Tab-separated table of C-alpha atoms and ligand atoms in Angstrom:
chain	number	residue	atom	x	y	z
A	20	UNK	CA	70.353	34.697	50.409
A	21	UNK	CA	67.205	36.746	50.419
A	22	UNK	CA	68.010	37.917	46.863
A	23	UNK	CA	68.063	34.274	45.751
A	24	UNK	CA	64.672	33.768	47.302
A	25	UNK	CA	63.192	36.886	45.748
A	26	UNK	CA	64.512	35.721	42.377
A	27	UNK	CA	62.840	32.365	43.001
A	28	UNK	CA	59.525	34.141	43.653
A	29	UNK	CA	59.976	36.174	40.500
A	30	UNK	CA	60.957	33.407	38.170
A	31	UNK	CA	59.325	30.279	39.505
A	32	UNK	CA	55.958	31.340	40.913
A	33	UNK	CA	52.835	31.430	38.751
A	34	UNK	CA	52.050	34.795	37.125
A	35	UNK	CA	48.960	34.864	39.370
A	36	UNK	CA	50.898	34.425	42.625
A	37	UNK	CA	51.458	37.272	45.079
A	38	UNK	CA	55.118	38.336	45.155
A	39	UNK	CA	56.423	39.574	48.459
A	40	UNK	CA	58.268	42.443	46.761
A	41	UNK	CA	54.974	43.732	45.382
A	42	UNK	CA	53.198	43.799	48.744
A	43	UNK	CA	50.905	46.743	49.312
A	44	UNK	CA	52.831	47.083	52.535
A	45	UNK	CA	52.284	47.314	56.266
A	46	UNK	CA	50.311	49.745	58.369
A	47	UNK	CA	53.616	51.128	59.649
A	48	UNK	CA	56.898	50.972	57.728
A	49	UNK	CA	59.639	48.729	59.129
A	50	UNK	CA	63.176	48.128	57.880
A	51	UNK	CA	63.416	45.050	55.610
A	52	UNK	CA	64.802	41.884	57.198
A	53	UNK	CA	68.141	40.735	55.748
A	54	UNK	CA	66.973	37.112	55.583
A	55	UNK	CA	63.217	36.855	55.356
A	56	UNK	CA	60.629	38.115	52.876
A	57	UNK	CA	57.752	40.236	54.190
A	58	UNK	CA	55.327	37.276	54.199
A	59	UNK	CA	57.821	35.064	56.019
A	60	UNK	CA	58.082	37.739	58.693
A	61	UNK	CA	54.291	37.864	59.016
A	62	UNK	CA	54.173	34.105	59.496
A	63	UNK	CA	56.758	34.389	62.269
A	64	UNK	CA	54.956	37.274	63.946
A	65	UNK	CA	51.766	35.202	64.071
A	66	UNK	CA	53.454	32.088	65.463
A	67	UNK	CA	55.056	34.132	68.242
A	68	UNK	CA	51.793	35.845	69.214
A	69	UNK	CA	49.884	35.177	72.415
A	70	UNK	CA	46.595	34.697	70.562
A	71	UNK	CA	48.205	31.840	68.621
A	72	UNK	CA	49.216	30.041	71.822
A	73	UNK	CA	45.729	30.423	73.248
A	74	UNK	CA	44.271	28.435	70.328
A	75	UNK	CA	45.336	25.225	72.053
A	76	UNK	CA	42.609	25.655	74.670
A	77	UNK	CA	39.820	26.763	72.375
A	78	UNK	CA	37.082	24.457	71.137
A	79	UNK	CA	36.951	23.263	67.556
A	80	UNK	CA	33.678	21.272	67.712
A	81	UNK	CA	33.879	19.162	70.839
A	82	UNK	CA	33.888	21.454	73.877
A	83	UNK	CA	37.145	21.487	75.852
A	84	UNK	CA	37.665	17.871	74.871
A	85	UNK	CA	38.789	15.539	77.623
A	86	UNK	CA	40.344	13.113	75.134
A	87	UNK	CA	43.812	13.977	73.854
A	88	UNK	CA	42.994	13.027	70.267
A	89	UNK	CA	40.210	15.518	69.572
A	90	UNK	CA	40.976	18.614	67.540
A	91	UNK	CA	41.331	21.973	69.170
A	92	UNK	CA	41.414	25.322	67.387
A	93	UNK	CA	45.197	25.019	67.309
A	94	UNK	CA	45.384	21.618	65.650
A	95	UNK	CA	42.604	22.688	63.274
A	96	UNK	CA	44.751	25.689	62.334
A	97	UNK	CA	47.772	23.465	61.724
A	98	UNK	CA	45.760	21.095	59.523
A	99	UNK	CA	44.393	24.021	57.502
A	100	UNK	CA	47.936	25.328	57.104
A	101	UNK	CA	49.269	21.995	55.896
A	102	UNK	CA	46.490	21.544	53.336
A	103	UNK	CA	46.746	25.157	52.161
A	104	UNK	CA	50.519	24.917	51.697
A	105	UNK	CA	50.208	21.736	49.659
A	106	UNK	CA	47.670	23.359	47.340
A	107	UNK	CA	49.644	26.572	47.124
A	108	UNK	CA	52.915	24.841	46.300
A	109	UNK	CA	51.283	22.654	43.652
A	110	UNK	CA	49.785	25.757	42.014
A	111	UNK	CA	53.114	27.620	42.325
A	112	UNK	CA	51.479	30.282	44.462
A	113	UNK	CA	53.249	32.032	47.318
A	114	UNK	CA	53.477	29.364	49.999
A	115	UNK	CA	54.712	31.808	52.655
A	116	UNK	CA	51.741	34.099	52.190
A	117	UNK	CA	49.388	31.115	52.265
A	118	UNK	CA	50.997	29.859	55.460
A	119	UNK	CA	50.762	33.228	57.217
A	120	UNK	CA	47.071	33.641	56.348
A	121	UNK	CA	46.234	30.088	57.414
A	122	UNK	CA	48.069	30.365	60.745
A	123	UNK	CA	46.275	33.626	61.496
A	124	UNK	CA	42.803	32.913	60.174
A	125	UNK	CA	41.156	31.849	63.449
A	126	UNK	CA	43.106	33.989	65.958
A	127	UNK	CA	39.907	35.863	66.831
A	128	UNK	CA	37.851	32.759	67.479
A	129	UNK	CA	35.828	32.801	70.681
A	130	UNK	CA	35.918	30.161	73.402
A	131	UNK	CA	33.479	27.278	72.846
A	132	UNK	CA	33.539	27.492	69.053
A	133	UNK	CA	30.625	28.929	67.139
A	134	UNK	CA	28.441	28.929	70.257
A	135	UNK	CA	30.686	31.702	71.614
A	136	UNK	CA	30.532	33.564	68.338
A	137	UNK	CA	26.719	33.499	68.362
A	138	UNK	CA	26.566	34.806	71.939
A	139	UNK	CA	28.823	37.782	71.207
A	140	UNK	CA	26.841	38.522	68.061
A	141	UNK	CA	23.616	38.490	70.052
A	142	UNK	CA	24.970	40.638	72.881
A	143	UNK	CA	26.687	43.264	70.711
A	144	UNK	CA	24.476	43.278	67.607
A	145	UNK	CA	27.379	42.232	65.388
A	146	UNK	CA	30.288	39.867	65.872
A	147	UNK	CA	32.165	37.556	63.517
A	148	UNK	CA	35.333	35.623	64.308
A	149	UNK	CA	37.074	36.677	61.094
A	150	UNK	CA	36.654	40.375	61.846
A	151	UNK	CA	37.898	39.683	65.359
A	152	UNK	CA	40.927	37.832	63.937
A	153	UNK	CA	41.820	40.998	62.057
A	154	UNK	CA	41.330	43.062	65.206
A	155	UNK	CA	43.681	40.719	67.084
A	156	UNK	CA	46.498	41.192	64.570
A	157	UNK	CA	45.819	44.896	63.926
A	158	UNK	CA	45.241	46.097	67.468
A	159	UNK	CA	45.167	43.652	70.362
A	160	UNK	CA	48.478	41.825	70.071
A	161	UNK	CA	51.742	43.303	71.376
A	162	UNK	CA	49.978	45.129	74.155
A	163	UNK	CA	47.724	47.174	71.897
A	164	UNK	CA	50.257	47.882	69.149
A	165	UNK	CA	49.167	45.042	66.853
A	166	UNK	CA	51.438	42.827	64.738
A	167	UNK	CA	51.688	45.340	61.882
A	168	UNK	CA	51.174	42.729	59.139
A	169	UNK	CA	51.136	43.199	55.378
A	170	UNK	CA	47.943	44.036	53.538
A	171	UNK	CA	47.776	40.619	51.818
A	172	UNK	CA	47.910	38.653	55.071
A	173	UNK	CA	45.346	40.921	56.741
A	174	UNK	CA	43.080	40.679	53.691
A	175	UNK	CA	43.305	36.872	53.660
A	176	UNK	CA	42.478	36.696	57.369
A	177	UNK	CA	39.341	38.818	57.231
A	178	UNK	CA	38.160	37.205	54.004
A	179	UNK	CA	38.785	33.557	54.896
A	180	UNK	CA	35.122	32.722	55.342
A	181	UNK	CA	33.185	31.204	52.468
A	182	UNK	CA	31.376	34.457	51.675
A	183	UNK	CA	34.630	36.460	51.749
A	184	UNK	CA	36.394	37.632	48.611
A	185	UNK	CA	40.162	37.685	49.206
A	186	UNK	CA	42.317	39.885	46.986
A	187	UNK	CA	44.904	37.107	46.413
A	188	UNK	CA	44.664	33.525	45.183
A	189	UNK	CA	46.609	32.556	48.314
A	190	UNK	CA	43.693	33.885	50.380
A	191	UNK	CA	41.243	31.849	48.309
A	192	UNK	CA	43.348	28.721	48.823
A	193	UNK	CA	43.092	29.150	52.607
A	194	UNK	CA	39.336	29.486	52.383
A	195	UNK	CA	39.115	26.113	50.567
A	196	UNK	CA	41.705	24.510	52.840
A	197	UNK	CA	39.716	25.592	55.909
A	198	UNK	CA	36.643	23.849	54.599
A	199	UNK	CA	38.496	20.729	53.452
A	200	UNK	CA	40.207	20.499	56.856
A	201	UNK	CA	37.205	20.964	59.101
A	202	UNK	CA	34.817	18.732	57.146
A	203	UNK	CA	37.323	15.910	57.286
A	204	UNK	CA	38.652	16.249	60.798
A	205	UNK	CA	35.175	16.813	62.207
A	206	UNK	CA	34.070	13.513	60.617
A	207	UNK	CA	37.071	11.859	62.231
A	208	UNK	CA	36.338	13.384	65.654
A	209	UNK	CA	32.627	12.565	65.382
A	210	UNK	CA	33.504	8.922	64.681
A	211	UNK	CA	35.906	8.990	67.628
A	212	UNK	CA	33.090	10.339	69.791
A	213	UNK	CA	30.651	7.645	68.617
A	214	UNK	CA	28.315	10.201	67.034
A	215	UNK	CA	28.954	8.995	63.498
A	216	UNK	CA	29.805	5.652	61.970
A	217	UNK	CA	31.928	5.323	58.852
A	218	UNK	CA	28.898	3.954	56.909
A	219	UNK	CA	26.643	6.877	57.886
A	220	UNK	CA	28.397	8.966	55.234
A	221	UNK	CA	26.255	8.950	52.074
A	222	UNK	CA	27.378	6.314	49.564
A	223	UNK	CA	27.652	8.722	46.636
A	224	UNK	CA	30.125	10.835	48.611
A	225	UNK	CA	32.198	7.805	49.579
A	226	UNK	CA	32.204	6.610	45.974
A	227	UNK	CA	33.728	9.866	44.792
A	228	UNK	CA	36.074	10.664	47.652
A	229	UNK	CA	37.023	7.324	49.165
A	230	UNK	CA	36.164	6.226	52.673
A	231	UNK	CA	39.266	7.166	54.633
A	232	UNK	CA	40.046	10.629	55.958
A	233	UNK	CA	43.353	10.844	54.055
A	234	UNK	CA	41.681	9.752	50.826
A	235	UNK	CA	38.956	12.383	51.174
A	236	UNK	CA	41.408	15.201	51.850
A	237	UNK	CA	43.582	14.095	48.978
A	238	UNK	CA	40.644	13.815	46.572
A	239	UNK	CA	39.509	17.388	47.348
A	240	UNK	CA	43.046	18.749	47.111
A	241	UNK	CA	43.895	17.012	43.816
A	242	UNK	CA	40.610	18.145	42.258
A	243	UNK	CA	41.146	21.738	43.383
A	244	UNK	CA	44.700	21.807	42.013
A	245	UNK	CA	43.770	20.178	38.695
A	246	UNK	CA	40.823	22.522	38.218
A	247	UNK	CA	42.799	25.670	39.082
A	248	UNK	CA	46.215	24.936	37.553
A	249	UNK	CA	47.421	27.745	35.314
A	250	UNK	CA	44.243	29.759	35.877
A	251	UNK	CA	43.797	33.138	37.548
A	252	UNK	CA	41.237	31.638	39.944
A	253	UNK	CA	40.789	28.855	42.491
A	254	UNK	CA	37.975	26.528	41.524
A	255	UNK	CA	36.695	23.011	42.072
A	256	UNK	CA	35.180	20.793	39.428
A	257	UNK	CA	31.356	20.863	39.616
A	258	UNK	CA	31.313	17.232	40.828
A	259	UNK	CA	33.604	17.921	43.774
A	260	UNK	CA	31.902	21.219	44.512
A	261	UNK	CA	28.629	19.338	44.880
A	262	UNK	CA	30.224	16.616	46.994
A	263	UNK	CA	31.638	19.254	49.329
A	264	UNK	CA	28.264	20.967	49.664
A	265	UNK	CA	26.563	17.614	50.307
A	266	UNK	CA	29.147	16.623	52.876
A	267	UNK	CA	28.753	19.941	54.634
A	268	UNK	CA	24.977	19.563	54.720
A	269	UNK	CA	25.378	16.048	56.078
A	270	UNK	CA	27.709	17.300	58.826
A	271	UNK	CA	25.351	20.108	59.800
A	272	UNK	CA	22.532	17.669	60.159
A	273	UNK	CA	24.410	14.899	61.976
A	274	UNK	CA	27.072	16.709	63.989
A	275	UNK	CA	27.045	20.509	63.976
A	276	UNK	CA	23.416	21.125	64.902
A	277	UNK	CA	21.615	18.179	66.352
A	278	UNK	CA	24.107	15.752	67.831
A	279	UNK	CA	24.891	14.872	71.426
A	280	UNK	CA	28.080	16.930	71.031
A	281	UNK	CA	25.879	20.006	71.096
A	282	UNK	CA	24.093	19.527	74.408
A	283	UNK	CA	26.848	21.219	76.389
A	284	UNK	CA	26.810	24.149	73.987
A	285	UNK	CA	23.620	25.551	75.474
A	286	UNK	CA	25.321	25.731	78.845
A	287	UNK	CA	28.508	27.227	77.416
A	288	UNK	CA	26.451	29.880	75.629
A	289	UNK	CA	24.525	30.749	78.782
A	290	UNK	CA	27.761	30.996	80.715
A	291	UNK	CA	29.295	33.430	78.207
A	292	UNK	CA	26.106	35.490	78.140
A	293	UNK	CA	26.178	35.783	81.934
A	294	UNK	CA	29.844	36.757	81.804
A	295	UNK	CA	29.079	39.431	79.214
A	296	UNK	CA	26.279	40.879	81.365
A	297	UNK	CA	28.516	40.714	84.426
A	298	UNK	CA	31.194	42.832	82.719
A	299	UNK	CA	28.560	45.252	81.427
A	300	UNK	CA	27.679	45.918	85.043
A	301	UNK	CA	31.297	45.795	86.238
A	302	UNK	CA	33.360	47.177	83.346
A	303	UNK	CA	36.298	48.010	85.615
A	304	UNK	CA	36.801	44.302	86.250
A	305	UNK	CA	37.975	43.937	82.644
A	306	UNK	CA	41.784	44.200	82.901
A	307	UNK	CA	43.170	47.661	82.138
A	308	UNK	CA	45.446	46.211	79.453
A	309	UNK	CA	42.316	45.234	77.497
A	310	UNK	CA	40.209	48.279	78.359
A	311	UNK	CA	42.814	50.674	77.011
A	312	UNK	CA	42.303	49.339	73.463
A	313	UNK	CA	38.772	50.702	73.095
A	314	UNK	CA	36.634	53.563	74.362
A	315	UNK	CA	33.343	51.678	74.333
A	316	UNK	CA	32.702	49.005	76.990
A	317	UNK	CA	30.911	46.911	74.367
A	318	UNK	CA	34.145	46.669	72.388
A	319	UNK	CA	36.558	45.918	75.214
A	320	UNK	CA	34.205	43.432	76.868
A	321	UNK	CA	33.985	41.665	73.503
A	322	UNK	CA	37.782	41.742	73.124
A	323	UNK	CA	38.143	40.242	76.578
A	324	UNK	CA	35.577	37.462	76.197
A	325	UNK	CA	36.505	36.602	72.607
A	326	UNK	CA	40.135	36.295	73.674
A	327	UNK	CA	39.396	33.830	76.478
A	328	UNK	CA	40.268	30.157	76.141
A	329	UNK	CA	37.582	27.654	77.178
A	330	UNK	CA	39.532	27.034	80.381
A	331	UNK	CA	39.923	30.683	81.230
A	332	UNK	CA	36.212	31.351	80.616
A	333	UNK	CA	35.280	28.499	82.971
A	334	UNK	CA	37.694	29.742	85.601
A	335	UNK	CA	36.438	33.333	85.328
A	336	UNK	CA	32.832	32.207	85.504
A	337	UNK	CA	33.620	30.207	88.638
A	338	UNK	CA	35.262	33.210	90.235
A	339	UNK	CA	32.341	35.528	89.580
A	340	UNK	CA	29.319	33.271	89.874
A	341	UNK	CA	30.028	30.182	91.920
A	342	UNK	CA	29.807	30.731	95.680
A	343	UNK	CA	33.008	29.993	97.515
A	344	UNK	CA	33.040	27.910	100.618
A	345	UNK	CA	34.024	29.590	103.831
A	346	UNK	CA	37.461	28.212	104.701
B	401	MG	MG1	39.080	27.749	60.521
C-alpha cells in the first residue's frame, strides 16, 4: 500500500516536488509507519495537537466574534489548507507536505490576532507568530517533547510569511495560499460586519478578479498555477501580483488599520500587556508544565500568553485583575 503511494510520488509528481522518501528527516528518528508517508504522519500529528484545537478560539480579524459566521484562526487555517492543496495538486507538488505546512502555519498565533503579536514583540523585544509556531511544534506540544516533525514541514511553517524563503515549492504555495485566503475571507467578514460594501472594492480589481469571493479566489489560484506550471518556482503573473498588492493595501486602509473592527484591539492589547507584567512579577503563577520548557521567565511567560485563546486570556485577566464580590 505504502509502496504504491511512494511509487506514485516518484513517478507522478513534478520533478520540483518534495518526495517524502527524500526528506531531510526528523529531529529524532522514529520507525517508519507501515501505511503513511512521513509528511502524512506530520499532518496527522498536527491535527491531533492541542495547539491546533485552540485555534478555534483565537481571533482572525474580528475579536472573539459573537457571530457564528465570522472566521476564527481555525477556519482561516482550513481555508488556507484547501487553497494550498488545490494549487499543489494542480502543480503536481506534494499535497501531503503542503497540507501539513498549511495546517501548522499559525499554531503559534497569539490571542487577539496581530494585536497580541505586537504586544509580545514590544514586551520581549522580539516576537513573531511564525517563529512561535515552530516553537510549538518543536518544543511545547506533547508536554515539552514537541511533535518531532520533518525538516520540510518545520521549514514551511517558519517561512510561511511573505518575507520568508521556504526550501520547498510546497512551502511557497502555502505562503501564497495564506495571502489569497485571508484577503478574500477578510473582505467577506468585513462585508458581513458592515465595514465594507461590495462596491467599495476598487473597480480595476473587480474587473480583473470578479466581484464574488469564490471568483476572486479562483482567479488568483488559476493565475498562480498557470504562471508556475512546469517551473521550478511559484510565481504570479505581474497583473495578478499587482492586483494582490493593491487589494492588500486597500484592506489595510479600510479594515486592518482604521476600521471600527479595530477599536476593541486597543483594549485587548492593554489587557495582554497587563497580563505580561503580572506574570513578570508573579512568575510562579505560570503553570509548571509551561515553566519547565524554558529557563528564562521572558520565554515561558511568552509561551504561556501566546498559547492562550481569546477566551482563556479574558478569563485569566478577570481572575487576576477584576475584583471579586464578597459572597
Ligand atoms: Mg495564516
